[in-house]
Amino acid sequence: MIETPYLLFLGDAPDQLAAKVAQGIKDWRPEYALGQFRMDGCKADMKLPDMDLAQAYEAGARTLVIGVANRGGVISESWKSVLHAALEQGFDIASGLHSLLAHEADLVAKAKELGRTLHDVRIPSVKYPIANGVKRSGKRCLAIGTDCSVGKMYTALAMDAEMRARDMKATFRATGQTGILITGDGVPLDAVIADFMAGSIEWLTPDNDADHWDLIEGQGSLFHVSYSGVTLALVHGGQPDALILCHEPTRAHMRGLPDYQLPSLEQVRDTGLALARVANPACQVVGVSVNTQHLDDAAARACLDEIEARLGLPTVDPFREGAARLVDALAAI
Amino acid sequence: MIETPYLLFLGDAPDQLAAKVAQGIKDWRPEYALGQFRMDGCKADMKLPDMDLAQAYEAGARTLVIGVANRGGVISESWKSVLHAALEQGFDIASGLHSLLAHEADLVAKAKELGRTLHDVRIPSVKYPIANGVKRSGKRCLAIGTDCSVGKMYTALAMDAEMRARDMKATFRATGQTGILITGDGVPLDAVIADFMAGSIEWLTPDNDADHWDLIEGQGSLFHVSYSGVTLALVHGGQPDALILCHEPTRAHMRGLPDYQLPSLEQVRDTGLALARVANPACQVVGVSVNTQHLDDAAARACLDEIEARLGLPTVDPFREGAARLVDALAAI
């Protein structure tokens, strides 16, 4: 668990897109985003107060989150003086970069000397159990996609925000590094040992109040041959009561697999539901979330209407119109 | 890759069952099983020549395989003098025990000093790629089960033996520790990091002659919530041309999951085939392998006949009657 609130480190980000982790935190957990730290030449701006380390610590920030990814996902030498000063100021540091804080001997030594924690959220920090399949109390919703990177995390976060706004009991459960940095906790599922994947998701979504919903961040796709095993572990470890189908309608082939066509939403519905009912016979598919960012307004509307008519399920783009109709569908079961 | 042939270390095995790894090697790769090493009190006997270390080395053995599992899967202190002497004699050591050779500092130091290799086959020794889904040449067969431990490895090994006897081109591809020790190579799939599972199976079953069959050892079950993700990685990484359905007809519930019933063979066929065709649209289900060890002869015959009539597929217990009909079915596609 990463201590909040955060100071968001934007470093020398070459553009706004490079700081998408910081953007995610600011968008979805603004209460964690006390301020931003920008180095000379930084081209990203979260429209947060610029703070130096002392100001941020004084304001209550306790973790410096590396909110920027540079080329190669490495920890830049030019950042090092800031990271050292942050440890000295009293901050922990959290990173989702491919290169690990734990492999930077100077930072490790400094953190140890000062009693600070370095969080590498790509690496599991918990010894997860093997899944036992025992039915848990509370309710769970999982987004499953026709492909990778079609908006599953965004959908779950948008539903979580809508449910909080309605004072419903809901918790976004992160399963990837961006989600973990946004919420401060979660399971980096793609880095978990095979035998413990489903167990890690049981651990992440424990018994809860009968009217509480876990909104589980999806990963991969049952139809993506590189990552489908990860997806099935989510389906079986998560015991979802509700599935949301996620889709990106303009994609020419499966991400990274030029020879593979996307499955239809009907295939994802039927295969996903059959497998989900192994763990939870009451599971239902309740809605569809479509990422229409590459369509203009009229084409997006037509796409959503066509899918809604075809599948007979509430179909929205949560970025354009919010997740209210998906939450209505959850609330109805 | 473990150097062959082997001297099988039976230690102080309390009974024959404790030496089932040694039994598997002797049954399936007798040419690797030069001899056995038994300590005082050993109650297992592979009916192999009893050899001391010098005799076995002289006869050509190059690896001492720990063919026995004691309670807890630990490396017994009473074995240590033999293991040290084996390293001194010139042997590598291979183990599939839960406790690792690599965690025994004295063995590690001795092996390093002498230039020997300690093989812990539960731990991946390769940096596997992420699966790319590219179609590979050659043919592949995968056994998928209604549950864990229903005879998938046995089925693949029996088919491999039958195909070798017919001079067909075939390779058993091990995905678990027993299979790896039997053949000297493979992927310990349950210990692979989630993102690389399917890629490890692509790596294990590379391009091959058009008439060559990989017989891929199955793991878990698509319907076993603890391990289903591992199974789906085999289905998608293996790109099977042929699936064999495996079943144990007397099981009251899924292994380790008292609240879960076994799926029907029809469910495994339909779900498995739909998922397999994502990676290989030509995939077919060609036969059924039933483990009838808990049935008497008449009940076994009736069970096999009933399933064969119901599914319309050649149905055998390879332990009772060999795998010839399954191989006939493979040869026909």
XYZ file of C-alpha atoms in Angstrom:
666
model
C 0.000 0.000 0.000
C 1.457 3.323 -1.102
C 1.101 6.189 1.355
C -1.037 9.074 0.059
C -1.337 11.906 -0.838
C 1.237 12.267 -3.586
C 3.566 14.779 -5.115
C 3.527 14.000 -8.841
C 6.984 13.995 -10.391
C 6.783 15.049 -14.044
C 10.554 15.258 -14.527
C 11.597 16.485 -17.939
C 8.538 15.068 -19.731
C 8.848 15.869 -23.450
C 5.071 16.210 -23.868
C 1.769 15.779 -22.058
C 1.342 12.158 -23.197
C 4.581 11.134 -21.488
C 2.952 12.060 -18.167
C -0.139 9.895 -18.584
C 0.327 8.194 -15.212
C 0.239 11.605 -13.524
C -2.777 12.515 -15.635
C -4.566 9.357 -14.520
C -3.948 10.137 -10.866
C -5.103 13.736 -11.301
C -8.218 12.694 -13.217
C -9.324 9.798 -11.019
C -7.914 10.526 -7.584
C -7.562 14.330 -7.468
C -7.556 14.131 -3.681
C -4.212 12.269 -3.892
C -2.650 14.815 -6.273
C -1.471 17.634 -3.990
C 0.982 19.128 -6.412
C 3.405 18.605 -9.261
C 7.202 18.751 -9.442
C 8.558 19.800 -12.822
C 12.211 19.983 -13.837
C 13.654 22.480 -16.283
C 12.354 21.793 -19.773
C 9.272 19.848 -18.627
C 6.567 20.099 -21.312
C 3.770 18.461 -19.298
C 1.445 20.335 -16.970
C -1.268 18.787 -14.808
C -2.600 22.241 -13.839
C -1.683 21.435 -10.267
C 0.284 23.716 -7.921
C 3.998 23.565 -8.676
C 5.668 22.639 -5.395
C 9.202 22.039 -4.280
C 9.860 19.075 -2.034
C 9.692 21.012 1.222
C 6.413 22.702 0.299
C 4.817 19.414 -0.734
C 5.920 17.630 2.407
C 4.649 20.495 4.504
C 1.303 20.271 2.658
C 1.051 16.604 3.638
C 2.370 14.703 0.600
C 4.168 11.519 1.630
C 5.036 9.758 -1.641
C 6.766 11.109 -4.714
C 5.133 9.286 -7.628
C 7.065 9.074 -10.876
C 4.239 10.195 -13.138
C 6.252 10.264 -16.334
C 7.632 7.596 -18.625
C 10.622 8.369 -20.799
C 11.778 6.369 -23.760
C 12.699 2.876 -22.604
C 11.049 3.249 -19.223
C 14.349 3.855 -17.475
C 15.114 5.931 -14.410
C 16.908 8.895 -15.916
C 20.198 9.984 -14.366
C 18.985 13.558 -14.598
C 16.179 12.692 -12.142
C 18.510 11.263 -9.559
C 19.270 14.422 -7.605
C 15.546 15.058 -7.154
C 14.880 11.489 -6.079
C 17.698 11.618 -3.528
C 16.455 14.940 -2.195
C 12.934 13.525 -1.944
C 14.121 10.642 0.210
C 15.994 13.115 2.382
C 12.888 15.276 2.662
C 10.932 12.317 4.018
C 9.163 10.965 0.933
C 8.751 7.394 -0.199
C 9.052 6.960 -3.973
C 6.676 4.983 -6.212
C 7.327 3.964 -9.808
C 5.684 1.868 -12.482
C 8.638 2.117 -14.846
C 10.058 -0.932 -16.536
C 13.429 -0.279 -14.884
C 13.140 -0.797 -11.162
C 13.969 1.575 -8.339
C 15.199 -1.561 -6.567
C 17.956 -1.893 -9.154
C 19.348 1.600 -8.476
C 21.910 0.871 -5.786
C 22.298 4.493 -4.749
C 18.564 4.940 -4.161
C 18.295 1.619 -2.360
C 21.126 2.558 -0.019
C 19.698 6.002 0.683
C 16.194 4.658 1.304
C 17.528 2.020 3.659
C 19.617 4.513 5.558
C 16.646 6.847 6.011
C 13.912 4.235 6.517
C 11.991 5.150 3.355
C 10.172 2.748 1.020
C 10.748 2.367 -2.717
C 7.580 1.032 -4.402
C 8.090 -0.714 -7.746
C 4.481 -1.379 -8.655
C 5.369 -3.672 -11.566
C 6.645 -6.245 -9.100
C 4.410 -8.199 -6.708
C 5.193 -7.415 -3.085
C 2.820 -10.045 -1.664
C 3.060 -13.844 -1.538
C -0.319 -14.635 -3.082
C -2.229 -17.842 -2.319
C -3.399 -20.436 -4.816
C -7.062 -19.725 -5.587
C -9.526 -21.780 -3.553
C -12.670 -20.847 -5.489
C -14.710 -20.328 -2.312
C -17.673 -18.036 -2.931
C -17.097 -14.599 -1.420
C -19.660 -12.114 -0.123
C -20.205 -8.800 -1.871
C -20.458 -8.207 -5.606
C -17.857 -7.915 -8.342
C -17.827 -6.457 -11.815
C -15.153 -7.211 -14.422
C -14.559 -5.555 -17.780
C -13.555 -7.992 -20.533
C -12.473 -6.846 -23.961
C -12.395 -7.845 -27.578
C -8.702 -6.890 -27.430
C -6.034 -5.386 -25.166
C -6.061 -1.615 -24.586
C -9.675 -0.995 -25.528
C -10.624 0.991 -22.419
C -11.161 -1.575 -19.681
C -9.353 0.429 -16.984
C -11.032 3.656 -18.032
C -14.442 1.960 -17.899
C -13.913 0.586 -14.406
C -12.601 3.921 -13.128
C -15.528 5.800 -14.679
C -17.996 3.391 -13.083
C -16.180 3.729 -9.754
C -16.426 7.529 -9.948
C -20.127 7.387 -10.809
C -20.856 4.958 -7.988
C -18.990 7.133 -5.465
C -20.983 10.117 -6.666
C -24.153 8.140 -5.959
C -22.884 7.053 -2.525
C -22.885 3.445 -3.629
C -20.308 1.175 -1.997
C -17.640 0.600 -4.640
C -13.912 -0.027 -4.872
C -11.795 0.087 -8.012
C -9.411 -2.871 -7.866
C -6.251 -2.215 -9.842
C -4.502 -5.054 -11.689
C -1.885 -3.056 -13.627
C 0.783 -0.542 -12.781
C -1.098 2.595 -13.804
C -4.151 1.562 -11.827
C -1.988 0.715 -8.826
C -0.339 4.129 -8.873
C -3.729 5.826 -9.245
C -5.253 4.077 -6.266
C -2.163 3.273 -4.214
C -2.816 -0.463 -4.116
C -3.476 -3.499 -6.311
C -1.993 -6.566 -7.974
C 0.497 -6.265 -10.893
C -1.112 -9.310 -12.468
C 1.099 -9.616 -15.531
C 4.087 -10.112 -13.231
C 2.508 -12.755 -10.978
C 3.720 -16.381 -11.146
C 1.302 -18.513 -13.194
C 0.091 -20.734 -10.360
C -0.910 -17.755 -8.229
C -2.703 -15.550 -10.763
C -6.271 -16.450 -9.841
C -5.346 -16.496 -6.154
C -3.973 -12.969 -6.395
C -7.353 -11.788 -7.675
C -9.192 -13.595 -4.884
C -6.816 -11.826 -2.473
C -7.504 -8.474 -4.167
C -11.297 -8.799 -3.963
C -12.066 -10.318 -0.553
C -15.357 -10.796 1.289
C -17.245 -7.552 1.551
C -20.656 -6.057 2.359
C -23.483 -7.637 0.388
C -24.141 -4.355 -1.415
C -20.489 -3.528 -2.106
C -19.120 -3.693 -5.647
C -15.518 -4.359 -6.563
C -14.815 -2.878 -9.980
C -11.982 -5.098 -11.179
C -9.599 -3.696 -13.770
C -9.483 -6.057 -16.731
C -6.335 -7.170 -18.551
C -5.723 -8.619 -21.997
C -8.516 -10.506 -23.729
C -9.696 -14.109 -23.805
C -9.070 -13.809 -27.562
C -5.549 -12.324 -27.386
C -3.216 -15.302 -27.652
C -0.334 -13.561 -25.861
C -2.255 -12.692 -22.692
C -5.461 -14.744 -22.622
C -4.314 -16.797 -19.654
C -4.060 -13.644 -17.571
C -7.607 -12.717 -18.582
C -9.007 -16.120 -17.652
C -7.365 -15.873 -14.230
C -9.269 -12.608 -13.744
C -12.528 -14.235 -14.819
C -12.081 -17.187 -12.460
C -10.324 -15.446 -9.572
C -12.678 -12.479 -9.700
C -15.922 -14.525 -9.547
C -17.690 -11.639 -11.284
C -21.432 -11.149 -10.836
C -21.400 -8.764 -13.773
C -19.346 -8.483 -16.946
C -18.972 -5.351 -19.044
C -17.891 -5.918 -22.648
C -15.279 -3.448 -23.913
C -14.505 -2.717 -27.551
C -12.651 -0.363 -29.886
C -14.501 -0.405 -33.220
C -11.778 0.872 -35.561
C -9.024 -1.586 -34.823
C -7.823 -3.499 -37.898
C -6.328 -6.445 -35.998
C -5.545 -7.633 -32.486
C -2.976 -5.413 -30.809
C 0.509 -6.638 -31.734
C -0.878 -9.592 -33.730
C -1.284 -8.545 -37.374
C -2.637 -11.964 -38.402
C -5.451 -12.010 -35.845
C -8.866 -10.434 -36.339
C -10.838 -9.114 -33.399
C -13.624 -11.389 -32.177
C -17.186 -10.145 -32.314
C -18.778 -8.759 -29.170
C -21.099 -11.767 -29.317
C -18.130 -14.141 -29.175
C -16.664 -12.313 -26.202
C -20.072 -12.310 -24.503
C -20.688 -16.018 -25.042
C -17.193 -17.293 -24.261
C -16.710 -14.915 -21.353
C -20.044 -15.726 -19.791
C -19.638 -19.502 -20.157
C -16.250 -19.334 -18.436
C -17.366 -16.841 -15.767
C -20.286 -19.078 -14.809
C -17.827 -21.807 -13.817
C -16.877 -19.620 -10.851
C -20.188 -17.780 -10.437
C -23.279 -19.360 -12.015
C -25.226 -16.116 -11.438
C -22.902 -14.017 -13.600
C -24.575 -11.778 -16.194
C -23.339 -9.542 -18.993
C -24.849 -6.160 -18.142
C -23.477 -3.616 -20.602
C -21.051 -2.605 -23.319
C -18.380 0.096 -23.186
C -17.082 1.316 -26.529
C -14.005 3.482 -26.991
C -15.076 5.763 -29.869
C -12.130 8.167 -29.720
C -11.299 7.540 -33.366
C -14.856 8.273 -34.573
C -16.517 11.650 -35.017
C -19.666 12.425 -33.040
C -22.108 11.142 -35.619
C -20.177 7.951 -36.307
C -19.777 7.336 -32.590
C -23.501 7.742 -31.985
C -24.301 5.386 -34.873
C -21.797 2.817 -33.620
C -23.181 2.873 -30.081
C -26.779 2.657 -31.301
C -26.005 -0.228 -33.625
C -24.292 -2.239 -30.886
C -27.040 -1.468 -28.373
C -29.710 -2.680 -30.783
C -27.731 -5.730 -31.775
C -26.782 -6.929 -28.299
C -29.765 -5.589 -26.387
C -27.497 -4.156 -23.699
C -26.863 -0.589 -22.533
C -23.960 0.614 -24.657
C -21.966 3.750 -23.869
C -18.662 5.464 -24.412
C -17.910 6.490 -20.837
C -15.449 9.156 -22.008
C -18.125 10.915 -24.064
C -21.192 10.378 -21.923
C -20.145 8.992 -18.539
C -20.813 5.576 -17.086
C -24.249 6.276 -15.589
C -26.101 3.761 -17.729
C -23.560 1.027 -16.900
C -23.984 1.774 -13.202
C -27.773 1.698 -13.603
C -27.367 -1.763 -15.070
C -25.196 -2.891 -12.156
C -27.623 -1.450 -9.637
C -30.436 -3.427 -11.234
C -28.953 -6.859 -10.493
C 18.748 -29.261 -20.866
C 19.712 -31.977 -18.402
C 22.567 -34.245 -19.453
C 21.568 -37.878 -19.895
C 21.681 -40.749 -19.077
C 20.772 -40.706 -15.405
C 21.502 -42.452 -12.172
C 18.177 -42.487 -10.310
C 18.503 -41.534 -6.658
C 15.806 -43.283 -4.607
C 17.220 -42.218 -1.239
C 15.382 -43.630 1.727
C 11.999 -43.792 -0.070
C 9.400 -45.133 2.394
C 7.445 -46.903 -0.367
C 7.256 -47.345 -4.126
C 4.838 -44.431 -4.582
C 7.359 -41.981 -3.113
C 9.644 -42.762 -6.062
C 7.117 -42.000 -8.777
C 9.458 -39.608 -10.581
C 12.013 -42.411 -10.892
C 9.230 -44.752 -12.012
C 8.194 -42.282 -14.714
C 11.721 -42.056 -16.059
C 12.126 -45.827 -16.030
C 8.749 -46.378 -17.720
C 9.001 -43.711 -20.413
C 12.717 -43.195 -21.009
C 14.320 -46.509 -19.999
C 17.327 -45.588 -22.121
C 18.033 -42.738 -19.654
C 17.711 -44.955 -16.572
C 21.112 -46.638 -16.309
C 20.794 -47.594 -12.680
C 19.408 -46.794 -9.256
C 21.060 -45.597 -6.046
C 19.310 -46.727 -2.870
C 20.226 -45.765 0.666
C 19.803 -48.012 3.698
C 16.115 -48.545 4.395
C 14.931 -47.669 0.909
C 11.606 -49.397 0.221
C 11.368 -48.531 -3.465
C 12.856 -50.607 -6.260
C 12.800 -49.758 -9.957
C 14.222 -53.193 -10.880
C 17.264 -51.426 -12.257
C 20.885 -52.326 -11.496
C 21.935 -51.001 -8.095
C 25.031 -48.906 -8.731
C 27.343 -46.881 -6.592
C 28.421 -43.486 -7.881
C 31.672 -44.680 -9.411
C 30.005 -47.583 -11.225
C 27.267 -45.375 -12.610
C 29.705 -42.731 -13.812
C 31.842 -45.392 -15.423
C 28.725 -46.756 -17.160
C 28.094 -43.301 -18.638
C 25.572 -41.692 -16.292
C 26.103 -37.940 -16.041
C 23.217 -36.663 -13.894
C 21.986 -37.875 -10.527
C 18.221 -37.377 -10.622
C 16.396 -37.135 -7.328
C 13.658 -39.599 -8.145
C 12.016 -39.572 -4.743
C 9.833 -37.095 -2.901
C 9.730 -37.142 0.864
C 7.135 -35.482 3.037
C 7.246 -31.744 2.434
C 9.377 -32.009 -0.682
C 12.538 -31.053 1.152
C 16.128 -32.061 0.497
C 16.769 -34.414 3.380
C 19.940 -33.909 5.435
C 20.458 -37.666 5.275
C 20.842 -37.399 1.493
C 23.524 -34.737 1.661
C 26.580 -36.962 1.862
C 25.451 -38.809 -1.288
C 24.742 -35.559 -3.129
C 28.164 -34.179 -2.217
C 29.855 -37.392 -3.279
C 27.933 -37.323 -6.570
C 29.211 -33.833 -7.365
C 32.716 -34.993 -6.542
C 32.288 -38.028 -8.791
C 31.439 -35.757 -11.727
C 27.633 -35.776 -11.719
C 25.260 -32.891 -12.165
C 22.175 -33.124 -9.929
C 18.555 -32.615 -11.025
C 15.581 -32.164 -8.729
C 11.892 -31.369 -9.019
C 11.428 -30.998 -5.269
C 9.624 -28.031 -3.800
C 12.758 -27.082 -1.853
C 15.463 -25.986 -4.229
C 18.966 -27.296 -4.642
C 19.871 -23.655 -5.236
C 18.926 -22.869 -1.636
C 21.353 -25.418 -0.194
C 24.447 -23.310 0.261
C 26.777 -26.275 0.747
C 25.681 -27.907 -2.517
C 25.841 -24.624 -4.395
C 29.378 -23.995 -3.183
C 30.512 -27.513 -4.039
C 28.929 -27.429 -7.491
C 30.513 -24.075 -8.250
C 33.917 -25.230 -7.090
C 33.733 -28.337 -9.283
C 31.962 -26.823 -12.301
C 28.830 -28.992 -11.928
C 25.249 -27.915 -12.617
C 22.348 -28.091 -10.167
C 19.048 -28.338 -12.074
C 15.938 -27.219 -10.192
C 13.314 -28.085 -12.759
C 10.534 -26.247 -10.907
C 12.203 -22.952 -11.748
C 12.422 -21.503 -15.254
C 15.991 -21.220 -16.467
C 15.102 -19.395 -19.691
C 13.954 -15.821 -20.351
C 10.845 -16.616 -22.383
C 9.431 -14.235 -24.989
C 5.932 -12.784 -25.072
C 3.874 -14.894 -27.476
C 3.645 -13.500 -31.004
C 0.951 -15.868 -32.303
C 2.763 -16.449 -35.599
C 1.724 -19.733 -37.200
C 4.444 -22.361 -36.894
C 5.196 -25.279 -39.182
C 4.722 -28.845 -37.978
C 1.786 -30.233 -36.011
C 0.891 -30.091 -32.352
C -1.400 -32.099 -30.115
C -2.549 -30.961 -26.667
C -4.397 -32.925 -24.007
C -7.034 -30.892 -22.159
C -8.900 -32.241 -19.171
C -12.158 -32.014 -17.298
C -9.966 -31.520 -14.200
C -6.364 -31.487 -12.992
C -4.551 -34.818 -12.583
C -6.769 -36.869 -14.868
C -3.982 -38.409 -16.955
C -2.932 -35.697 -19.419
C 0.810 -36.349 -19.037
C 0.332 -40.101 -19.180
C -1.752 -39.763 -22.332
C 0.844 -37.630 -24.109
C 3.681 -39.947 -23.092
C 1.733 -43.020 -24.227
C 1.032 -41.382 -27.584
C 4.696 -40.385 -27.881
C 5.781 -43.986 -27.224
C 3.312 -45.351 -29.770
C 4.401 -42.839 -32.389
C 8.074 -43.628 -31.841
C 7.263 -47.326 -32.197
C 5.656 -46.518 -35.554
C 8.641 -44.394 -36.635
C 6.452 -41.318 -36.756
C 8.143 -38.001 -36.021
C 7.038 -37.051 -32.528
C 8.363 -35.176 -29.488
C 6.828 -35.153 -26.040
C 6.991 -31.549 -24.756
C 7.092 -31.406 -20.979
C 5.379 -28.560 -19.116
C 5.728 -29.821 -15.529
C 8.548 -30.991 -13.321
C 7.966 -34.729 -13.666
C 7.796 -34.485 -17.429
C 10.929 -32.341 -17.496
C 12.867 -34.885 -15.436
C 11.613 -37.728 -17.636
C 12.708 -36.088 -20.878
C 15.511 -33.832 -19.657
C 13.956 -30.632 -20.982
C 10.778 -28.537 -20.934
C 9.010 -25.546 -19.422
C 7.912 -25.508 -15.757
C 4.790 -23.622 -16.781
C 3.221 -23.153 -13.373
C 6.292 -21.173 -12.307
C 6.437 -18.884 -15.350
C 5.551 -15.173 -15.000
C 2.010 -14.503 -16.251
C 2.950 -12.345 -19.245
C 5.285 -14.994 -20.645
C 3.193 -18.158 -20.264
C 1.977 -18.444 -23.837
C 5.368 -17.331 -25.122
C 7.068 -20.108 -23.176
C 4.893 -22.654 -24.987
C 5.658 -21.101 -28.371
C 9.342 -21.393 -27.421
C 8.857 -25.035 -26.382
C 7.150 -26.057 -29.631
C 9.010 -24.272 -32.432
C 8.797 -24.655 -36.203
C 9.303 -28.241 -37.245
C 8.924 -30.669 -40.146
C 5.455 -30.628 -41.665
C 4.863 -34.230 -40.553
C 6.292 -33.807 -37.041
C 4.002 -33.868 -34.017
C 4.680 -32.135 -30.726
C 2.765 -33.910 -27.973
C 2.319 -31.104 -25.469
C 1.825 -32.045 -21.832
C -1.378 -30.450 -20.570
C -1.794 -28.669 -17.240
C -4.822 -27.811 -15.138
C -8.192 -27.429 -16.822
C -10.092 -24.586 -18.443
C -12.739 -25.386 -15.811
C -10.431 -25.431 -12.761
C -10.629 -21.927 -11.315
C -7.225 -22.122 -9.624
C -5.244 -22.984 -12.751
C -7.407 -22.237 -15.796
C -5.197 -19.361 -16.907
C -2.270 -21.738 -17.232
C -4.387 -24.059 -19.365
C -5.514 -21.279 -21.694
C -1.889 -20.230 -22.187
C -1.199 -23.799 -23.355
C -4.170 -23.697 -25.722
C -3.109 -20.373 -27.250
C 0.665 -20.750 -27.064
C 0.545 -24.342 -28.314
C -1.579 -23.602 -31.425
C -2.766 -27.230 -31.333
C -3.950 -28.929 -34.512
C -5.466 -31.681 -32.393
C -6.984 -31.809 -28.926
C -7.393 -34.965 -26.835
C -10.018 -34.766 -24.093
C -8.945 -36.337 -20.777
C -11.273 -37.450 -18.008
C -11.447 -39.381 -14.745
C -15.025 -40.673 -14.408
C -15.194 -41.324 -10.651
C -14.199 -37.937 -9.334
C -16.836 -36.373 -7.036
C -15.658 -32.786 -7.463
C -12.874 -30.718 -9.003
C -9.530 -31.492 -7.409
C -9.092 -29.315 -4.310
C -12.410 -27.502 -4.931
C -15.180 -29.327 -3.037
C -17.875 -26.905 -4.249
C -17.108 -27.360 -7.945
C -18.527 -30.122 -10.119
C -16.594 -31.454 -13.093
C -17.709 -30.142 -16.469
C -19.030 -32.590 -19.030
C -16.720 -33.795 -21.777
C -19.013 -31.924 -24.173
C -18.358 -28.654 -22.331
C -14.607 -29.213 -22.421
C -14.822 -30.099 -26.107
C -16.879 -27.051 -27.055
C -15.075 -24.480 -24.907
C -11.652 -25.886 -25.639
C -12.222 -26.037 -29.365
C -13.674 -22.528 -29.586
C -10.657 -21.123 -27.756
C -8.120 -23.257 -29.638
C -9.489 -22.075 -32.977
C -8.530 -18.503 -32.083
C -4.903 -19.566 -32.507
C -5.439 -22.347 -35.052
C -8.707 -22.334 -37.012
C -7.983 -25.887 -38.245
C -7.911 -27.395 -34.749
C -9.973 -30.557 -34.215
C -10.879 -32.714 -31.229
C -9.665 -36.166 -32.244
C -10.105 -38.476 -29.280
C -10.834 -39.069 -25.607
C -8.506 -40.529 -22.985
C -10.191 -41.846 -19.848
C -8.357 -42.797 -16.675
C -10.361 -45.826 -15.493
C -8.007 -46.923 -12.726
C -10.802 -46.796 -10.146
C -13.158 -48.970 -12.213
C -13.092 -52.747 -12.651
C -12.657 -54.187 -16.124
C -16.345 -54.418 -16.930
C -17.158 -50.947 -15.631
C -14.181 -49.498 -17.479
C -15.278 -51.090 -20.734
C -18.824 -49.813 -20.274
C -17.577 -46.320 -19.450
C -15.321 -46.168 -22.502
C -18.054 -47.510 -24.795
C -20.623 -45.056 -23.471
C -18.329 -42.054 -23.992
C -17.285 -43.262 -27.450
C -20.910 -43.595 -28.523
C -21.891 -40.281 -26.971
C -19.061 -38.166 -28.378
C -18.422 -40.081 -31.574
C -14.677 -40.040 -30.925
C -12.154 -42.838 -30.353
C -12.102 -43.309 -26.588
C -9.424 -45.299 -24.781
C -7.720 -45.778 -21.457
C -4.096 -45.719 -22.631
C -2.958 -47.491 -19.464
C -5.229 -50.461 -20.132
C -5.116 -50.660 -23.896
C -2.385 -48.363 -25.198
C -2.721 -45.184 -27.222
C -2.849 -46.766 -30.681
C -6.337 -45.562 -31.517
C -5.490 -42.015 -30.468
C -2.414 -42.107 -32.692
C -4.525 -43.483 -35.540
C -6.769 -40.456 -35.103
C -3.793 -38.079 -35.184
C -2.368 -39.779 -38.247
C -5.682 -39.299 -40.037
C -5.635 -35.485 -39.908
